[in-house]
Amino acid sequence: MAKLLMWFLGVFFVFTKLVDCYEFEEFFYNKTEGAFLESVYGASAAAPPPLMIGLTIIHGAAARGAVCLDGTLPGYHIHRGYGSGANSWLIQLEGGGWCNSVRSCVYRKKTRRGSSNYMEKQIPFVGILSNRAEENPDFYNWNRVKVRYCDGASFTGDSEDKAAGLQYRGKRIYQAAMEELRSKGMRYAKQALLSGCSAGGLASIMHCDDFSNSLPHTKVKCLSDAGLFIDANDVSGGHAIRDFFGGVVKTQGLQNTLPRTCTNHLDATSCFFPQNLINNIRTPLFLLNAAYDSWQLQESLAPHTADPHGLWHDCTLNNERCSPSQIQFLQGFRIHMLNTVKRFAASRQNGLFINSCFAHCQSERQDTWFSDNSPTINNKPIALAVGDWYFDRSGVKAIDCAYPCDRTCHNLVFK
């Protein structure tokens, strides 16, 4: 009897671990985060080491109740500007997926994505955060800030789950960070750019007008990198990304905090999709996105739930392994993306750079932001396109021809 009990407990333990693993992979997003980010801070052997910037905890956030999922105080990294950039500010909202259930948020609060206890004490500033003119020609000497992400809902939540010990306070974190940065000189800024990648790119869209309103005497624009998450059918005809976002909205009660300009006529889940927000943003906004976004391919279009037999597995890891029919499906996704930005692109104040690459977060990687062999559209790399748009040197509405025409892409290949 004792042996039978031990056998049962062993089976139960393995089963629970499998369930935990399944939920982590399917609902936490960060299954491939390491692969996506491993080259973000990378550099060639000949390149000088990147600037390392320490973590600053926002102690004033406590009075606001602006805390991470686990109740710890949020933080940011700042490198001061100088010279002509001393009174200019670039704020980057960190990305890193979402949690869409109590269980996945409980898991997340034990990581750097849910607790400042686990955040790196120093991070490298590269790409759009680099302090070298040869790596970041227009923003290298600005005050550059990376606001850490530890709420799991793109800095939008404002609720709690006492029973689970979870604080969904992303909106308060954003407000506390901006208040502290204004006290450190940002309130006197002559020009500012709010940026973000992935979940941070979505956040930069969500908070674009708020950011502009908080700096009424400043030239303000916003940049969303890899934040154009599309409400599209997956490879099974289902709605994997809508179901996922629906979980985020429900878990964190976002129906109360998402933009009223959207929720007044659409359901809350629809208002977590940027395609339903961008046309109502008054502040100039630049969308930087890969037409075949690698994260959306892996986690939105062909997640395991939509591809249980693994027919898309090789394609999601390496675009060169996609079959003609799979490429045809992805061309349809690209057309869907382009259709969603038509009205947005018609505005003279907005900017666009959609290249036909299998990539994600191109402003944070040095090789894709600005280097000798950066991706280009019409021979213009991303950094110069963003700079031309921000400084009104020229309008930028750059849309690449369809895959495989672009030979400048840095396509992400996963093991």
XYZ file of N, CA, C and O in Angstrom, residues 33-206:
696
model
N 11.869 34.158 -25.204
C 12.399 35.487 -24.898
C 13.912 35.501 -24.913
O 14.535 36.409 -25.463
N 14.530 34.483 -24.330
C 15.983 34.440 -24.306
C 16.565 34.430 -25.700
O 17.534 35.126 -25.991
N 15.945 33.640 -26.579
C 16.426 33.587 -27.956
C 16.229 34.913 -28.656
O 17.073 35.370 -29.430
N 15.077 35.570 -28.417
C 14.839 36.864 -29.036
C 15.843 37.901 -28.556
O 16.296 38.751 -29.313
N 16.182 37.865 -27.277
C 16.977 38.938 -26.690
C 18.467 38.641 -26.603
O 19.250 39.515 -26.299
N 18.871 37.411 -26.899
C 20.276 37.062 -26.661
C 21.223 37.883 -27.523
O 22.362 38.138 -27.130
N 20.755 38.336 -28.680
C 21.633 39.141 -29.530
C 21.311 40.623 -29.467
O 21.931 41.421 -30.157
N 20.344 41.002 -28.653
C 19.992 42.416 -28.541
C 21.186 43.228 -28.080
O 21.471 44.310 -28.590
N 21.893 42.711 -27.076
C 23.012 43.444 -26.509
C 24.347 42.968 -27.057
O 25.393 43.398 -26.616
N 24.297 42.063 -27.998
C 25.528 41.486 -28.513
C 26.288 42.452 -29.396
O 25.746 43.398 -29.949
N 27.553 42.226 -29.545
C 28.388 43.037 -30.417
C 29.501 42.154 -30.952
O 29.789 41.097 -30.405
N 30.109 42.582 -32.036
C 31.205 41.808 -32.589
C 32.410 41.883 -31.666
O 32.524 42.768 -30.823
N 33.325 40.972 -31.865
C 34.507 40.916 -30.998
C 35.328 42.195 -31.097
O 35.981 42.613 -30.148
N 35.260 42.855 -32.280
C 36.056 44.052 -32.487
C 35.400 45.301 -31.902
O 36.047 46.334 -31.755
N 34.125 45.216 -31.597
C 33.407 46.390 -31.104
C 33.784 46.677 -29.659
O 34.067 45.772 -28.878
N 33.791 47.958 -29.272
C 34.084 48.298 -27.877
C 32.955 47.812 -26.975
O 31.815 47.671 -27.423
N 33.244 47.563 -25.704
C 32.196 47.089 -24.799
C 31.113 48.145 -24.633
O 31.398 49.348 -24.661
N 29.845 47.717 -24.475
C 28.756 48.683 -24.354
C 28.779 49.407 -23.019
O 29.355 48.935 -22.033
N 28.148 50.552 -22.978
C 27.983 51.316 -21.755
C 27.040 50.551 -20.820
O 25.961 50.146 -21.208
N 27.479 50.339 -19.578
C 26.665 49.641 -18.593
C 26.076 50.657 -17.614
O 26.794 51.483 -17.062
N 24.755 50.572 -17.403
C 24.055 51.561 -16.584
C 23.351 50.865 -15.414
O 22.644 49.871 -15.599
N 23.518 51.426 -14.227
C 22.963 50.834 -13.018
C 21.465 51.081 -12.845
O 20.892 52.005 -13.411
N 20.872 50.234 -12.021
C 19.442 50.292 -11.730
C 19.162 51.324 -10.637
O 19.828 51.359 -9.608
N 18.156 52.172 -10.877
C 17.680 53.136 -9.883
C 16.283 52.725 -9.440
O 15.385 52.600 -10.274
N 16.092 52.501 -8.155
C 14.781 52.147 -7.620
C 13.972 53.429 -7.385
O 14.499 54.426 -6.896
N 12.703 53.396 -7.716
C 11.826 54.556 -7.542
C 11.209 54.499 -6.147
O 10.139 53.927 -5.929
N 11.895 55.075 -5.178
C 11.425 54.986 -3.793
C 10.121 55.755 -3.586
O 9.301 55.389 -2.749
N 9.925 56.815 -4.373
C 8.687 57.574 -4.256
C 7.466 56.829 -4.750
O 6.324 57.263 -4.526
N 7.684 55.688 -5.401
C 6.561 54.917 -5.927
C 5.721 54.296 -4.820
O 4.535 54.012 -5.010
N 6.319 54.079 -3.653
C 5.602 53.424 -2.554
C 4.360 54.211 -2.149
O 3.286 53.633 -1.921
N 4.480 55.537 -2.078
C 3.347 56.375 -1.669
C 2.205 56.306 -2.666
O 1.040 56.499 -2.306
N 2.519 56.005 -3.918
C 1.508 55.893 -4.966
C 0.902 54.490 -5.057
O -0.052 54.277 -5.803
N 1.483 53.540 -4.343
C 1.072 52.156 -4.533
C 1.495 51.630 -5.890
O 0.879 50.729 -6.455
N 2.570 52.208 -6.416
C 3.073 51.831 -7.738
C 4.133 50.755 -7.577
O 5.326 51.047 -7.441
N 3.705 49.511 -7.560
C 4.612 48.404 -7.262
C 4.523 47.311 -8.320
O 3.550 47.220 -9.063
N 5.564 46.488 -8.350
C 5.600 45.342 -9.256
C 4.580 44.281 -8.824
O 3.936 44.413 -7.785
N 4.467 43.238 -9.599
C 3.506 42.176 -9.308
C 3.639 41.652 -7.883
O 2.636 41.347 -7.223
N 4.874 41.553 -7.382
C 5.102 40.985 -6.049
C 5.111 42.035 -4.948
O 5.357 41.716 -3.783
N 4.865 43.300 -5.285
C 4.845 44.367 -4.287
C 6.152 45.110 -4.110
O 6.223 46.063 -3.330
N 7.214 44.700 -4.828
C 8.485 45.417 -4.742
C 8.421 46.705 -5.548
O 7.576 46.873 -6.437
N 9.327 47.628 -5.248
C 9.338 48.923 -5.932
C 9.914 48.794 -7.342
O 10.848 48.026 -7.573
N 9.379 49.559 -8.288
C 9.870 49.505 -9.671
C 11.169 50.291 -9.823
O 11.633 50.942 -8.876
N 11.735 50.246 -11.027
C 13.004 50.925 -11.242
C 13.239 51.310 -12.687
O 12.438 51.003 -13.579
N 14.379 51.972 -12.920
C 14.763 52.401 -14.261
C 16.278 52.562 -14.308
O 16.967 52.548 -13.276
N 16.800 52.725 -15.503
C 18.219 52.983 -15.729
C 18.314 54.295 -16.499
O 17.581 54.504 -17.472
N 19.221 55.178 -16.095
C 19.336 56.483 -16.746
C 20.795 56.827 -17.020
O 21.674 56.592 -16.183
N 21.036 57.369 -18.223
C 22.343 57.929 -18.562
C 22.109 59.361 -19.014
O 21.348 59.613 -19.950
N 22.734 60.290 -18.331
C 22.487 61.705 -18.554
C 23.000 62.189 -19.913
O 24.042 61.750 -20.394
N 22.242 63.132 -20.486
C 22.641 63.738 -21.739
C 23.659 64.843 -21.528
O 23.924 65.265 -20.398
N 24.217 65.312 -22.608
C 25.234 66.369 -22.515
C 25.252 67.159 -23.825
O 24.671 66.740 -24.847
N 25.928 68.283 -23.782
C 26.066 69.098 -24.987
C 24.716 69.485 -25.565
O 23.807 69.905 -24.844
N 24.559 69.314 -26.858
C 23.324 69.701 -27.541
C 22.134 68.849 -27.114
O 20.985 69.228 -27.340
N 22.408 67.703 -26.472
C 21.321 66.823 -26.040
C 20.992 66.917 -24.565
O 20.174 66.151 -24.059
N 21.594 67.874 -23.864
C 21.436 67.949 -22.409
C 19.998 68.190 -21.981
O 19.609 67.823 -20.864
N 19.206 68.801 -22.857
C 17.824 69.117 -22.510
C 16.834 68.337 -23.361
O 15.707 68.778 -23.588
N 17.261 67.164 -23.826
C 16.402 66.274 -24.610
C 16.322 64.927 -23.908
O 17.308 64.473 -23.307
N 15.158 64.277 -23.999
C 14.925 63.050 -23.249
C 14.349 61.950 -24.141
O 13.392 62.170 -24.892
N 14.941 60.770 -24.033
C 14.434 59.570 -24.703
C 14.071 58.550 -23.624
O 14.933 58.139 -22.842
N 12.816 58.181 -23.570
C 12.333 57.214 -22.583
C 11.974 55.924 -23.304
O 11.179 55.937 -24.248
N 12.552 54.840 -22.869
C 12.231 53.542 -23.460
C 11.528 52.673 -22.418
O 12.072 52.406 -21.337
N 10.306 52.239 -22.745
C 9.551 51.344 -21.876
C 9.929 49.909 -22.218
O 9.776 49.472 -23.360
N 10.430 49.191 -21.245
C 10.910 47.828 -21.475
C 9.768 46.901 -21.874
O 8.634 47.047 -21.417
N 10.071 45.935 -22.725
C 9.112 44.902 -23.102
C 9.384 43.609 -22.351
O 10.262 43.540 -21.494
N 8.655 42.571 -22.710
C 8.863 41.275 -22.074
C 7.585 40.489 -21.866
O 7.436 39.805 -20.859
N 6.655 40.565 -22.808
C 5.464 39.731 -22.762
C 4.436 40.146 -21.737
O 4.467 41.257 -21.212
N 3.536 39.224 -21.430
C 2.420 39.478 -20.531
C 2.109 38.217 -19.745
O 2.547 37.125 -20.118
N 1.330 38.356 -18.691
C 0.766 37.176 -18.021
C -0.748 37.269 -18.137
O -1.324 38.341 -17.953
N -1.391 36.150 -18.470
C -2.819 36.200 -18.788
C -3.678 35.349 -17.863
O -4.824 35.044 -18.177
N -3.114 34.948 -16.737
C -3.875 34.176 -15.752
C -3.220 34.391 -14.393
O -2.068 34.830 -14.309
N -3.947 34.084 -13.340
C -3.374 34.215 -12.005
C -2.126 33.348 -11.889
O -1.095 33.782 -11.364
N -2.201 32.130 -12.399
C -1.053 31.218 -12.272
C 0.176 31.776 -12.995
O 1.282 31.762 -12.449
N -0.004 32.252 -14.221
C 1.170 32.750 -14.944
C 1.697 34.042 -14.325
O 2.899 34.306 -14.372
N 0.813 34.858 -13.725
C 1.287 36.069 -13.040
C 2.018 35.719 -11.744
O 2.995 36.380 -11.381
N 1.556 34.678 -11.042
C 2.255 34.212 -9.838
C 3.650 33.724 -10.216
O 4.634 34.014 -9.523
N 3.756 32.998 -11.325
C 5.074 32.564 -11.787
C 5.936 33.783 -12.118
O 7.105 33.876 -11.738
N 5.333 34.728 -12.824
C 6.074 35.886 -13.311
C 6.631 36.737 -12.174
O 7.698 37.351 -12.293
N 5.918 36.800 -11.042
C 6.372 37.666 -9.955
C 7.650 37.146 -9.298
O 8.247 37.845 -8.472
N 8.080 35.957 -9.670
C 9.341 35.421 -9.162
C 10.477 35.575 -10.179
O 11.502 34.902 -10.099
N 10.250 36.475 -11.153
C 11.256 36.751 -12.180
C 11.475 38.259 -12.271
O 10.761 39.049 -11.653
N 12.441 38.660 -13.094
C 12.718 40.082 -13.292
C 11.565 40.783 -13.987
O 11.520 42.020 -14.008
N 10.640 40.037 -14.560
C 9.479 40.633 -15.208
C 8.331 40.887 -14.236
O 7.279 41.369 -14.635
N 8.544 40.555 -12.960
C 7.486 40.781 -11.986
C 7.982 41.259 -10.638
O 7.186 41.467 -9.722
N 9.300 41.432 -10.533
C 9.879 41.824 -9.251
C 11.215 42.515 -9.462
O 12.076 42.012 -10.199
N 11.410 43.641 -8.789
C 12.707 44.317 -8.892
C 13.793 43.566 -8.138
O 14.987 43.817 -8.332
N 13.401 42.610 -7.294
C 14.398 41.789 -6.601
C 15.236 40.970 -7.569
O 16.371 40.599 -7.261
N 14.665 40.667 -8.739
C 15.348 39.802 -9.698
C 15.899 40.570 -10.896
O 16.467 39.965 -11.810
N 15.736 41.886 -10.914
C 16.238 42.670 -12.038
C 17.756 42.757 -12.028
O 18.377 42.772 -10.959
N 18.352 42.813 -13.213
C 19.785 43.015 -13.315
C 20.155 44.355 -12.686
O 19.456 45.337 -12.859
N 21.255 44.382 -11.979
C 21.703 45.627 -11.349
C 22.306 46.589 -12.363
O 22.338 47.799 -12.141
N 22.777 46.054 -13.474
C 23.281 46.870 -14.572
C 22.830 46.258 -15.885
O 22.746 45.033 -16.012
N 22.543 47.109 -16.867
C 22.234 46.614 -18.208
C 23.009 47.436 -19.232
O 23.355 48.595 -18.987
N 23.303 46.852 -20.396
C 24.006 47.606 -21.440
C 23.051 48.526 -22.188
O 21.895 48.181 -22.429
N 23.530 49.703 -22.543
C 22.783 50.643 -23.371
C 23.338 50.564 -24.793
O 24.434 51.055 -25.062
N 22.569 49.953 -25.685
C 22.979 49.812 -27.081
C 21.808 50.217 -27.963
O 20.715 50.514 -27.478
N 22.035 50.206 -29.278
C 20.977 50.572 -30.201
C 20.525 52.003 -29.963
O 21.333 52.928 -29.870
N 19.237 52.189 -29.812
C 18.683 53.520 -29.617
C 19.107 54.146 -28.288
O 18.960 55.352 -28.078
N 19.688 53.353 -27.392
C 20.166 53.860 -26.102
C 21.677 54.089 -26.073
O 22.214 54.565 -25.074
N 22.358 53.780 -27.162
C 23.815 53.904 -27.188
C 24.257 55.347 -26.995
O 23.582 56.289 -27.409
N 25.429 55.507 -26.380
C 26.007 56.838 -26.166
C 27.073 57.176 -27.201
O 27.831 58.127 -27.027
N 27.117 56.427 -28.295
C 28.136 56.671 -29.323
C 27.469 57.180 -30.598
O 26.535 56.562 -31.115
N 27.970 58.277 -31.114
C 27.381 58.876 -32.316
C 27.417 57.912 -33.494
O 26.506 57.902 -34.325
N 28.457 57.093 -33.569
C 28.567 56.160 -34.690
C 27.588 54.993 -34.573
O 27.409 54.235 -35.525
N 26.952 54.837 -33.422
C 25.966 53.779 -33.221
C 24.544 54.303 -33.081
O 23.573 53.551 -33.216
N 24.414 55.601 -32.833
C 23.117 56.185 -32.511
C 23.156 57.670 -32.865
O 23.184 58.531 -31.989
N 23.183 57.984 -34.165
C 23.568 59.327 -34.617
C 22.714 60.482 -34.115
O 23.232 61.592 -33.949
N 21.426 60.277 -33.848
C 20.561 61.398 -33.485
C 20.250 61.515 -32.002
O 19.831 62.580 -31.539
N 20.440 60.436 -31.237
C 20.005 60.457 -29.839
C 21.118 60.098 -28.849
O 20.865 59.948 -27.665
N 22.352 59.985 -29.317
C 23.444 59.473 -28.485
C 23.741 60.340 -27.264
O 24.181 59.838 -26.232
N 23.514 61.652 -27.368
C 23.853 62.537 -26.247
C 22.613 63.077 -25.538
O 22.688 64.039 -24.782
N 21.454 62.451 -25.770
C 20.244 62.783 -25.032
C 20.288 62.134 -23.645
O 21.071 61.205 -23.405
N 19.427 62.616 -22.736
C 19.144 61.854 -21.523
C 18.369 60.609 -21.960
O 17.293 60.716 -22.556
N 18.919 59.434 -21.676
C 18.321 58.189 -22.162
C 17.955 57.316 -20.968
O 18.785 57.060 -20.094
N 16.715 56.855 -20.967
C 16.170 56.145 -19.808
C 15.490 54.867 -20.255
O 14.738 54.861 -21.235
N 15.747 53.793 -19.530
C 14.997 52.547 -19.742
C 14.190 52.270 -18.487
O 14.749 52.048 -17.402
N 12.857 52.289 -18.618
C 11.961 52.010 -17.499
C 11.678 50.510 -17.475
O 11.204 49.949 -18.465
N 11.995 49.867 -16.354
C 11.854 48.420 -16.263
C 10.383 48.010 -16.185
O 9.529 48.723 -15.653
N 10.110 46.832 -16.698
C 8.747 46.322 -16.872
C 8.505 45.186 -15.887
O 9.145 44.146 -15.967
N 7.567 45.385 -14.955
C 7.354 44.336 -13.960
C 5.885 44.183 -13.570
O 5.570 43.737 -12.483
N 4.981 44.537 -14.504
C 3.551 44.436 -14.183
C 2.798 43.415 -15.014
O 1.698 42.998 -14.648
N 3.330 43.025 -16.176
C 2.714 41.971 -16.967
C 1.551 42.393 -17.837
O 0.850 41.536 -18.391
N 1.298 43.712 -17.994
C 0.186 44.155 -18.839
C 0.514 45.465 -19.550
O -0.343 46.335 -19.688
N 1.741 45.618 -20.001
C 2.157 46.791 -20.781
C 1.867 48.110 -20.080
O 1.382 49.072 -20.684
N 2.166 48.154 -18.765
C 2.043 49.387 -17.979
C 0.611 49.945 -17.989
O 0.412 51.160 -17.992
N -0.411 49.055 -17.979
C -1.788 49.566 -18.082
C -2.685 49.193 -16.904
O -3.735 49.809 -16.729
N -2.348 48.213 -16.092
C -3.253 47.748 -15.044
C -3.315 48.657 -13.832
O -2.400 49.428 -13.567
N -4.415 48.546 -13.094
C -4.522 49.235 -11.808
C -5.541 48.502 -10.934
O -6.657 48.966 -10.692
N -5.151 47.303 -10.481
C -6.008 46.498 -9.613
C -5.109 45.580 -8.800
O -3.885 45.695 -8.852
N -5.705 44.675 -8.037
C -4.919 43.732 -7.256
C -5.704 42.455 -7.038
O -6.925 42.412 -7.193
N -4.984 41.414 -6.689
C -5.577 40.137 -6.298
C -4.937 39.774 -4.960
O -3.858 39.180 -4.908
N -5.590 40.159 -3.883
C -5.020 39.958 -2.553
C -4.818 38.487 -2.245
O -3.818 38.095 -1.633
N -5.765 37.648 -2.661
C -5.678 36.216 -2.362
C -4.428 35.605 -2.974
O -3.790 34.733 -2.375
N -4.069 36.051 -4.174
C -2.895 35.506 -4.869
C -1.633 36.305 -4.587
O -0.548 35.949 -5.059
N -1.770 37.405 -3.845
C -0.603 38.235 -3.547
C -0.058 38.930 -4.770
O 1.157 39.062 -4.945
N -0.958 39.424 -5.641
C -0.545 40.053 -6.891
C -1.005 41.508 -6.952
O -2.155 41.817 -6.642
N -0.086 42.365 -7.370
C -0.393 43.773 -7.574
C -0.315 44.079 -9.073
O 0.745 43.963 -9.678
N -1.444 44.431 -9.646
C -1.489 44.773 -11.069
C -1.459 46.300 -11.195
O -2.482 46.936 -11.430
N -0.299 46.900 -11.058
C -0.195 48.350 -10.929
C 0.650 48.992 -12.032
O 1.341 49.990 -11.800
N 0.576 48.464 -13.223
C 1.405 48.998 -14.302
C 1.161 50.458 -14.613
O 2.105 51.208 -14.892
N -0.086 50.888 -14.592
C -0.389 52.287 -14.872
C 0.235 53.193 -13.825
O 0.803 54.244 -14.150
N 0.172 52.782 -12.563
C 0.781 53.581 -11.499
C 2.302 53.600 -11.626
O 2.950 54.611 -11.333
N 2.886 52.467 -12.049
C 4.337 52.420 -12.248
C 4.751 53.433 -13.308
O 5.713 54.188 -13.131
N 4.020 53.434 -14.414
C 4.317 54.404 -15.477
C 4.241 55.821 -14.926
O 5.149 56.647 -15.150
N 3.192 56.141 -14.207
C 3.005 57.498 -13.684
C 4.091 57.870 -12.679
O 4.601 58.997 -12.703
N 4.466 56.928 -11.810
C 5.516 57.195 -10.823
C 6.856 57.436 -11.499
O 7.627 58.321 -11.098
N 7.158 56.645 -12.541
C 8.414 56.815 -13.262
C 8.461 58.174 -13.950
O 9.482 58.880 -13.894
N 7.368 58.543 -14.602
C 7.350 59.834 -15.295
C 7.462 60.995 -14.302
O 8.144 61.989 -14.566
N 6.813 60.867 -13.152
C 6.898 61.920 -12.145
C 8.329 62.088 -11.647
O 8.826 63.212 -11.505
N 9.009 60.972 -11.405
C 10.390 61.063 -10.934
C 11.296 61.668 -11.997
O 12.165 62.497 -11.696
N 11.102 61.267 -13.254
C 11.942 61.797 -14.323
C 11.676 63.285 -14.555
O 12.609 64.048 -14.845
N 10.436 63.710 -14.411
C 10.160 65.145 -14.513
C 10.884 65.910 -13.410
O 11.415 67.007 -13.649
N 10.933 65.315 -12.213
C 11.630 65.987 -11.109
C 13.130 66.035 -11.334
O 13.837 66.853 -10.722
N 13.642 65.162 -12.209
C 15.077 65.123 -12.498
C 15.445 65.953 -13.724
O 16.555 65.837 -14.238
N 14.491 66.751 -14.195
C 14.804 67.669 -15.285
C 13.972 67.497 -16.536
O 13.996 68.363 -17.420
N 13.243 66.392 -16.658
C 12.500 66.169 -17.889
C 11.398 67.213 -18.089
O 10.991 67.481 -19.210
N 10.921 67.809 -16.999
C 9.858 68.816 -17.128
C 10.318 70.026 -17.935
O 9.494 70.776 -18.480
N 11.631 70.227 -18.023
C 12.172 71.361 -18.770
C 12.659 70.963 -20.169
O 13.289 71.761 -20.857
N 12.346 69.751 -20.570
C 12.850 69.249 -21.848
C 12.344 70.085 -23.025
O 11.182 70.505 -23.061
N 13.223 70.305 -23.977
C 12.828 70.964 -25.223
C 12.257 69.959 -26.211
O 11.404 70.298 -27.028
N 12.747 68.728 -26.121
C 12.238 67.671 -27.004
C 12.330 66.341 -26.288
O 13.205 66.116 -25.446
N 11.388 65.438 -26.620
C 11.330 64.141 -25.950
C 10.754 63.096 -26.892
O 9.940 63.417 -27.772
N 11.181 61.867 -26.681
C 10.690 60.736 -27.469
C 10.363 59.591 -26.525
O 11.221 59.146 -25.760
N 9.116 59.136 -26.552
C 8.702 57.963 -25.783
C 8.768 56.756 -26.699
O 8.118 56.737 -27.750
N 9.556 55.759 -26.320
C 9.727 54.583 -27.167
C 9.504 53.308 -26.360
O 9.338 53.344 -25.141
N 9.512 52.201 -27.053
C 9.358 50.909 -26.396
C 9.372 49.816 -27.438
O 9.111 50.061 -28.624
N 9.710 48.604 -27.001
C 9.774 47.460 -27.909
C 8.863 46.356 -27.414
O 8.776 46.106 -26.215
N 8.169 45.687 -28.318
C 7.299 44.547 -28.016
C 6.182 44.973 -27.053
O 5.430 45.892 -27.357
N 6.086 44.359 -25.876
C 5.074 44.790 -24.913
C 5.298 46.248 -24.525
O 4.354 46.980 -24.226
N 6.560 46.694 -24.557
C 6.873 48.096 -24.333
C 6.479 48.973 -25.514
O 6.141 50.142 -25.352
N 6.518 48.395 -26.720
C 6.051 49.112 -27.901
C 4.553 49.339 -27.851
O 4.058 50.402 -28.243
N 3.828 48.340 -27.368
C 2.386 48.517 -27.147
C 2.155 49.588 -26.088
O 1.277 50.447 -26.230
N 2.966 49.566 -25.025
C 2.830 50.567 -23.956
C 3.111 51.974 -24.462
O 2.458 52.937 -24.031
N 4.061 52.125 -25.376
C 4.368 53.461 -25.898
C 3.200 54.011 -26.710
O 3.007 55.232 -26.785
N 2.416 53.126 -27.308
C 1.190 53.549 -27.995
C 0.128 53.933 -26.975
O -0.507 54.982 -27.071
N -0.051 53.079 -25.971
C -1.058 53.314 -24.934
C -0.851 54.659 -24.229
O -1.808 55.370 -23.923
